[in-house]
CSV table of C-alpha atoms in Angstrom, one decimal:
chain,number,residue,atom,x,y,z
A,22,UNK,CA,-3.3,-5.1,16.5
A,23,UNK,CA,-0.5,-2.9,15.1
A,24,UNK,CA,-1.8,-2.0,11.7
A,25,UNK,CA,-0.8,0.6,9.4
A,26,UNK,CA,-3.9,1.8,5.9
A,27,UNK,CA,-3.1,3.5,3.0
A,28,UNK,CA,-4.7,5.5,0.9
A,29,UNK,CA,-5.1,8.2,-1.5
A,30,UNK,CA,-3.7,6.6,-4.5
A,31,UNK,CA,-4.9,6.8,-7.7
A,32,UNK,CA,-4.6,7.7,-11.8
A,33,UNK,CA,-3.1,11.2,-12.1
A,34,UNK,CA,-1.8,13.1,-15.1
A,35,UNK,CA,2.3,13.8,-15.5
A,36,UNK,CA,2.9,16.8,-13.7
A,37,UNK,CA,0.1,16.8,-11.2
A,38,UNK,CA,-0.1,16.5,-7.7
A,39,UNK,CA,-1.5,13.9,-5.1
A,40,UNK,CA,-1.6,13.2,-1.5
A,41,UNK,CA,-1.1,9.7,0.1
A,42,UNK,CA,-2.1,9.0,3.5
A,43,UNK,CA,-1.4,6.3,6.2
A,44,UNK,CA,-3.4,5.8,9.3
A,45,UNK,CA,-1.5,4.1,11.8
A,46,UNK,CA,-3.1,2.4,14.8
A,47,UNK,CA,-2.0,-0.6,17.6
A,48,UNK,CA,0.7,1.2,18.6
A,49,UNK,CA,2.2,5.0,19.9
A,50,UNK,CA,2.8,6.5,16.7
A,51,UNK,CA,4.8,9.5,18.3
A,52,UNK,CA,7.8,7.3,19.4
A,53,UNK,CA,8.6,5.4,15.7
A,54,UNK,CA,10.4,6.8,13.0
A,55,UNK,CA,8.2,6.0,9.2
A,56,UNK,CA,9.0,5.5,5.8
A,57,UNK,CA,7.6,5.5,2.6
A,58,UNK,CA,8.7,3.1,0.3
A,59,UNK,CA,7.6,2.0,-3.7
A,60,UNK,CA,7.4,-0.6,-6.4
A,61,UNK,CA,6.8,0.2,-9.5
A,62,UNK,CA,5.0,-3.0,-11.8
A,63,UNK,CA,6.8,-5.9,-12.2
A,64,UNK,CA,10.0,-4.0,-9.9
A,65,UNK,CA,12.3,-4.3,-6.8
A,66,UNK,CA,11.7,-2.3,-3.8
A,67,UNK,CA,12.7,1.6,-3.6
A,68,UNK,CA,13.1,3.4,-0.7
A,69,UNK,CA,11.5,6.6,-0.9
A,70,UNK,CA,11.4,8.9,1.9
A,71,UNK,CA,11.8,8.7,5.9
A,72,UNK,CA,11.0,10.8,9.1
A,73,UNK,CA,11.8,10.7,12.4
A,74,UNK,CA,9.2,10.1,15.2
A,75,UNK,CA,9.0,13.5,16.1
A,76,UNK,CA,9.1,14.7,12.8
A,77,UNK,CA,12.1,17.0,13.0
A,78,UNK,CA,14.2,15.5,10.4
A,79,UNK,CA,13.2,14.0,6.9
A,80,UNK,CA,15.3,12.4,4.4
A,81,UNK,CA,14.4,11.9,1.0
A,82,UNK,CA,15.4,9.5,-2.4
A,83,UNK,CA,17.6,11.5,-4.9
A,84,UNK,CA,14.8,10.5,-7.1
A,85,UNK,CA,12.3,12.6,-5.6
A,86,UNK,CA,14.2,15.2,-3.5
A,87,UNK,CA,12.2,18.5,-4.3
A,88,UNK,CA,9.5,16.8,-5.7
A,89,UNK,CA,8.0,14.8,-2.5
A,90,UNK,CA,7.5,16.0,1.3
A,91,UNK,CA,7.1,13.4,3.9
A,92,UNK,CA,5.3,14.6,6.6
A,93,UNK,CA,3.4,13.3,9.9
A,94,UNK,CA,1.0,14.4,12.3
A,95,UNK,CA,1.1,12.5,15.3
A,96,UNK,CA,-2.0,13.6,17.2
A,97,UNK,CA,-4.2,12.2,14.2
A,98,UNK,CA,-1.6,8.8,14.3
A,99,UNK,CA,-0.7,9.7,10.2
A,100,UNK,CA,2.0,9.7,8.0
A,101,UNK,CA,1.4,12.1,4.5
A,102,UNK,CA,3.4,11.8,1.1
A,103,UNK,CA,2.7,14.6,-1.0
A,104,UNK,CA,3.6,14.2,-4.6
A,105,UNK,CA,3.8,17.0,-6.7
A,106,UNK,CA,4.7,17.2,-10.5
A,107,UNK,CA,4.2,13.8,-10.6
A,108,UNK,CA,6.0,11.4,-13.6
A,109,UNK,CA,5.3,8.3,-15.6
A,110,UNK,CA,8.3,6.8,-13.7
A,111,UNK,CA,6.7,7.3,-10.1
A,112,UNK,CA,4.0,4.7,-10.8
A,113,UNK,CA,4.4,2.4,-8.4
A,114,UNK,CA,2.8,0.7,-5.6
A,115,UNK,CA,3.4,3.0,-2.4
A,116,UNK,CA,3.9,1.5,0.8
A,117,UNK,CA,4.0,3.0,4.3
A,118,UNK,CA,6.0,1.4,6.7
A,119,UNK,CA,7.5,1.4,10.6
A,120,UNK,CA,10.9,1.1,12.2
A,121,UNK,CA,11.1,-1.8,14.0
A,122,UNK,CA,11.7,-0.4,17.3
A,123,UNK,CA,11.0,3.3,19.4
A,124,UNK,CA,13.2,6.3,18.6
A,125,UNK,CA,15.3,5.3,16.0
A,126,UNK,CA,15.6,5.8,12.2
A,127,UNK,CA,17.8,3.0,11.3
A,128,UNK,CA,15.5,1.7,8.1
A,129,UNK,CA,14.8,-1.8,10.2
A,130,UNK,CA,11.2,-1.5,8.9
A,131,UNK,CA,9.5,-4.1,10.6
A,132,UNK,CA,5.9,-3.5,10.1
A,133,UNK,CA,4.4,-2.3,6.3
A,134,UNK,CA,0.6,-1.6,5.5
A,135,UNK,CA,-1.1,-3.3,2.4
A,136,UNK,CA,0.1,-0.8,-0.1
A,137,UNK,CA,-1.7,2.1,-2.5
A,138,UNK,CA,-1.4,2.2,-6.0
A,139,UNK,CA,-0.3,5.4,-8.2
A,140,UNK,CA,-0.9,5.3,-11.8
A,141,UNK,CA,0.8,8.7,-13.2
A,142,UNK,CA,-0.4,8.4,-17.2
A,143,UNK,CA,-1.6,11.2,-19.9
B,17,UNK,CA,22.0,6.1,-5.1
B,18,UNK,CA,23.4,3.1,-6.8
B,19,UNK,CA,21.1,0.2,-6.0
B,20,UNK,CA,22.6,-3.0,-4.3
B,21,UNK,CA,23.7,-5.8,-6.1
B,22,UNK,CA,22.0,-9.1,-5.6
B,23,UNK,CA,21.7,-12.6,-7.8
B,24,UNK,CA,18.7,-11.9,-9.8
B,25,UNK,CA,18.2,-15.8,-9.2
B,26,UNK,CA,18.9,-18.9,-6.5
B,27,UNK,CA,17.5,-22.0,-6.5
B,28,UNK,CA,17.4,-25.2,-4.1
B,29,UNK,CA,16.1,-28.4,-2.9
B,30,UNK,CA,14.0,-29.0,-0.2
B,31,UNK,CA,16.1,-29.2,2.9
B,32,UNK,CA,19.3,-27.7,1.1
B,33,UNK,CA,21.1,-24.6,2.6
B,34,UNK,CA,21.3,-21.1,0.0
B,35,UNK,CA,23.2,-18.0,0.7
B,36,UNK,CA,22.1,-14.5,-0.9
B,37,UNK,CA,24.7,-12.0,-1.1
B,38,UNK,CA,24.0,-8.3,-1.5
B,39,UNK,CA,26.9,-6.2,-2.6
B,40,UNK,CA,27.6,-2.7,-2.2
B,41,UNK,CA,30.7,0.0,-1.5
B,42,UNK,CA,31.8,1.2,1.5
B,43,UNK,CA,29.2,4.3,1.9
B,44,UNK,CA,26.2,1.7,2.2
B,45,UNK,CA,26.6,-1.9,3.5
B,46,UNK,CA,30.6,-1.7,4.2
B,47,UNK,CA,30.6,1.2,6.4
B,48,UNK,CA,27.5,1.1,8.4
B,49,UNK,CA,25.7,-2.1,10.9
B,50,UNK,CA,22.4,-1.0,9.3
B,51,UNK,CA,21.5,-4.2,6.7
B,52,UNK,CA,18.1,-5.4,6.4
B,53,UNK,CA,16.9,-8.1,4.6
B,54,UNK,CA,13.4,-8.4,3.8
B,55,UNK,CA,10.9,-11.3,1.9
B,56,UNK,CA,8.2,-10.6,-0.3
B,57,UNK,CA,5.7,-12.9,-1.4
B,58,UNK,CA,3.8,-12.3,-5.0
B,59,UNK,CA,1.3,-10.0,-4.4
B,60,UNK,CA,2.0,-9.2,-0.5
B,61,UNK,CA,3.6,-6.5,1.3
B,62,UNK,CA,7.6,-7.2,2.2
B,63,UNK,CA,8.8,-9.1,5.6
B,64,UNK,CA,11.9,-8.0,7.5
B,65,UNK,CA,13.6,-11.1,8.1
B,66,UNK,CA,17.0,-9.9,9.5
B,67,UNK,CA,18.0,-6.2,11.0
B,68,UNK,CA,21.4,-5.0,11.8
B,69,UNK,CA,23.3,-7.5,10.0
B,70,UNK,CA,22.3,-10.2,11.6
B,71,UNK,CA,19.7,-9.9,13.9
B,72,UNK,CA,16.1,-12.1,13.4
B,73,UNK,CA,13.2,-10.2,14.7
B,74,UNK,CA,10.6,-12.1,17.1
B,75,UNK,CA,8.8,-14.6,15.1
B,76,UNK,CA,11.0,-15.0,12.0
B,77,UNK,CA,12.2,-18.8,12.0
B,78,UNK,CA,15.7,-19.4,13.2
B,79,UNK,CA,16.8,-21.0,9.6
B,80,UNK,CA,17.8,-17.7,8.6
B,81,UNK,CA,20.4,-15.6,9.4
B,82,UNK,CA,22.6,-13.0,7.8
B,83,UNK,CA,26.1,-11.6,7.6
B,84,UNK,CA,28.5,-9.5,6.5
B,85,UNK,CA,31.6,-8.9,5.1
B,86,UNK,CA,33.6,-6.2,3.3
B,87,UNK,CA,31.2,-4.6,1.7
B,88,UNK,CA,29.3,-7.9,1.0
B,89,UNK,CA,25.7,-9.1,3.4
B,90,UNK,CA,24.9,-12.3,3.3
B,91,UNK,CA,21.2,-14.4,3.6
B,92,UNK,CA,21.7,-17.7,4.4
B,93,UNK,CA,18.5,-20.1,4.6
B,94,UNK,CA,18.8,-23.5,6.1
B,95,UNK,CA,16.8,-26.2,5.7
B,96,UNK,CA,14.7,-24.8,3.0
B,97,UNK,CA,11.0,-25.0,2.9
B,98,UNK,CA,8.6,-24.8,-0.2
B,99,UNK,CA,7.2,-21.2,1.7
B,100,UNK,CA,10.8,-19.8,1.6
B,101,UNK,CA,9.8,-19.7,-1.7
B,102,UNK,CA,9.5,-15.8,-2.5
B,103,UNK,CA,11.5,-12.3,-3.3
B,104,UNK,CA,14.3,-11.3,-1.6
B,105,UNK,CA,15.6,-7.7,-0.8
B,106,UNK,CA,18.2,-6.4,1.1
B,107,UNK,CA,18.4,-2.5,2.4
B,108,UNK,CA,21.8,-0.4,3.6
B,109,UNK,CA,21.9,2.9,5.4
B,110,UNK,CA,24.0,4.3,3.1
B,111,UNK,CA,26.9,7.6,3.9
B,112,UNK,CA,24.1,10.1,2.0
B,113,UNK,CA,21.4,9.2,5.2
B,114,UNK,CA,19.4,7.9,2.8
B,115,UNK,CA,18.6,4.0,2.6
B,116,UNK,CA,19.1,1.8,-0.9
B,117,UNK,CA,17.8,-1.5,-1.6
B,118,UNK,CA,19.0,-4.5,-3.6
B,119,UNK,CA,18.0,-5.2,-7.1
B,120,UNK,CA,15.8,-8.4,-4.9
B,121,UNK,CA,16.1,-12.0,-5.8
B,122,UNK,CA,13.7,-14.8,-6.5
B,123,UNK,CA,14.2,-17.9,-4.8
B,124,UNK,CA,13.0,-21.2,-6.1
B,125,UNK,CA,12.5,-24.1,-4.4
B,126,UNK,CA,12.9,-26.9,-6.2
């Protein structure tokens, strides 16, 4: 079944770095566009970053433009989020998700894994 | 990056009919087809319910259905159930190629 898996979240101090990944399996990864998307505790949703299915363009929240790289690599099926100087207000829940249909990046995000939690905290 | 506005509330009986609106500006939800709306359960991972404005992907009941107008979507739920009962979110491409989501809104069944 189509199923995406986070992980690599964790506790990190402001102003370090981590790497969330998302294993994606059920379907051909290649030909959908992915997305990362938060919620902080207690929040609304917040669009993060997206990439096209081939990877060659990336778009990014104004919130974390500079700070954040979306990235895939689709002969190991995964989707990356590197985080780097990381801040209180980027706790959040992190959830990888998938366009709802082949080639397109329109945001229609139609399946979304379980979620990884970040905790950025001194 | 202005995040949409949505009711922070609805409400409504069993069987009753409620309509979400999402506002935004012409360089998100009034200039492009690209609206989502998406439910979230406490505790679970978001749903889209409706894609393009007004599309309902395969599987999602045919008691919802969205809208648009201006630069105003629209949820509408028919018939509610107790299960409607959740979080509400809509999403807009917006002019920036980025994508914004609403503030969300909690609908309670009565």
């Amino acid at each position: 079944q189509v199923q995406l898996v986070e992980s690599g979240g964790g506790a990190v101090q402001p102003g370090r770095s981590l790497r969330l990944s998302c294993a994606a399996s059920g379907f051909t990864f290649s030909t959908y566009g992915m997305h990362w998307v938060r919620q902080a505790p207690g929040k609304g949703l917040e669009w993060v970053a997206g990439i096209w299915y081939d990877g060659r363009n990336t778009h990014y929240a104004d919130s974390v433009r500079g700070r954040f790289t979306i990235s895939r690599d689709n002969s190991k099926n995964t989707l990356y989020l590197e985080m780097n100087t990381l801040r209180a207000e980027d706790t959040a829940v992190y959830y990888c998700s998938r366009e709802d249909d082949v080639w397109v990046t329109a945001g229609n995000l139609g399946v979304w894994g379980q979620g990884t939690t970040v905790t950025v905290s001194s | 990056q202005s995040a949409l506005t949505q009711p922070a509330s609805v409400s409504g009986s069993p069987g009753q009919s409620i309509t979400i609106s999402c506002t935004g500006t012409t360089s998100d939800v009034g200039g492009y087809k690209y609206v989502s709306w998406y439910q979230q359960h406490p505790g679970k991972a978001p749903k889209l319910m409706i894609y393009e404005v007004s599309n309902r992907p395969s599987g999602v009941s045919n008691r919802f259905s969205g809208s648009k107008s201006a630069n105003t979507a629209s949820l509408t739920i028919s018939g509610l159930q107790a299960e409607d009962e959740a979080d509400y979110y809509c999403s807009s491409y917006t002019s920036s190629t980025t994508w914004v989501f609403g503030g969300g809104t909690k609908l309670t069944v009565l």
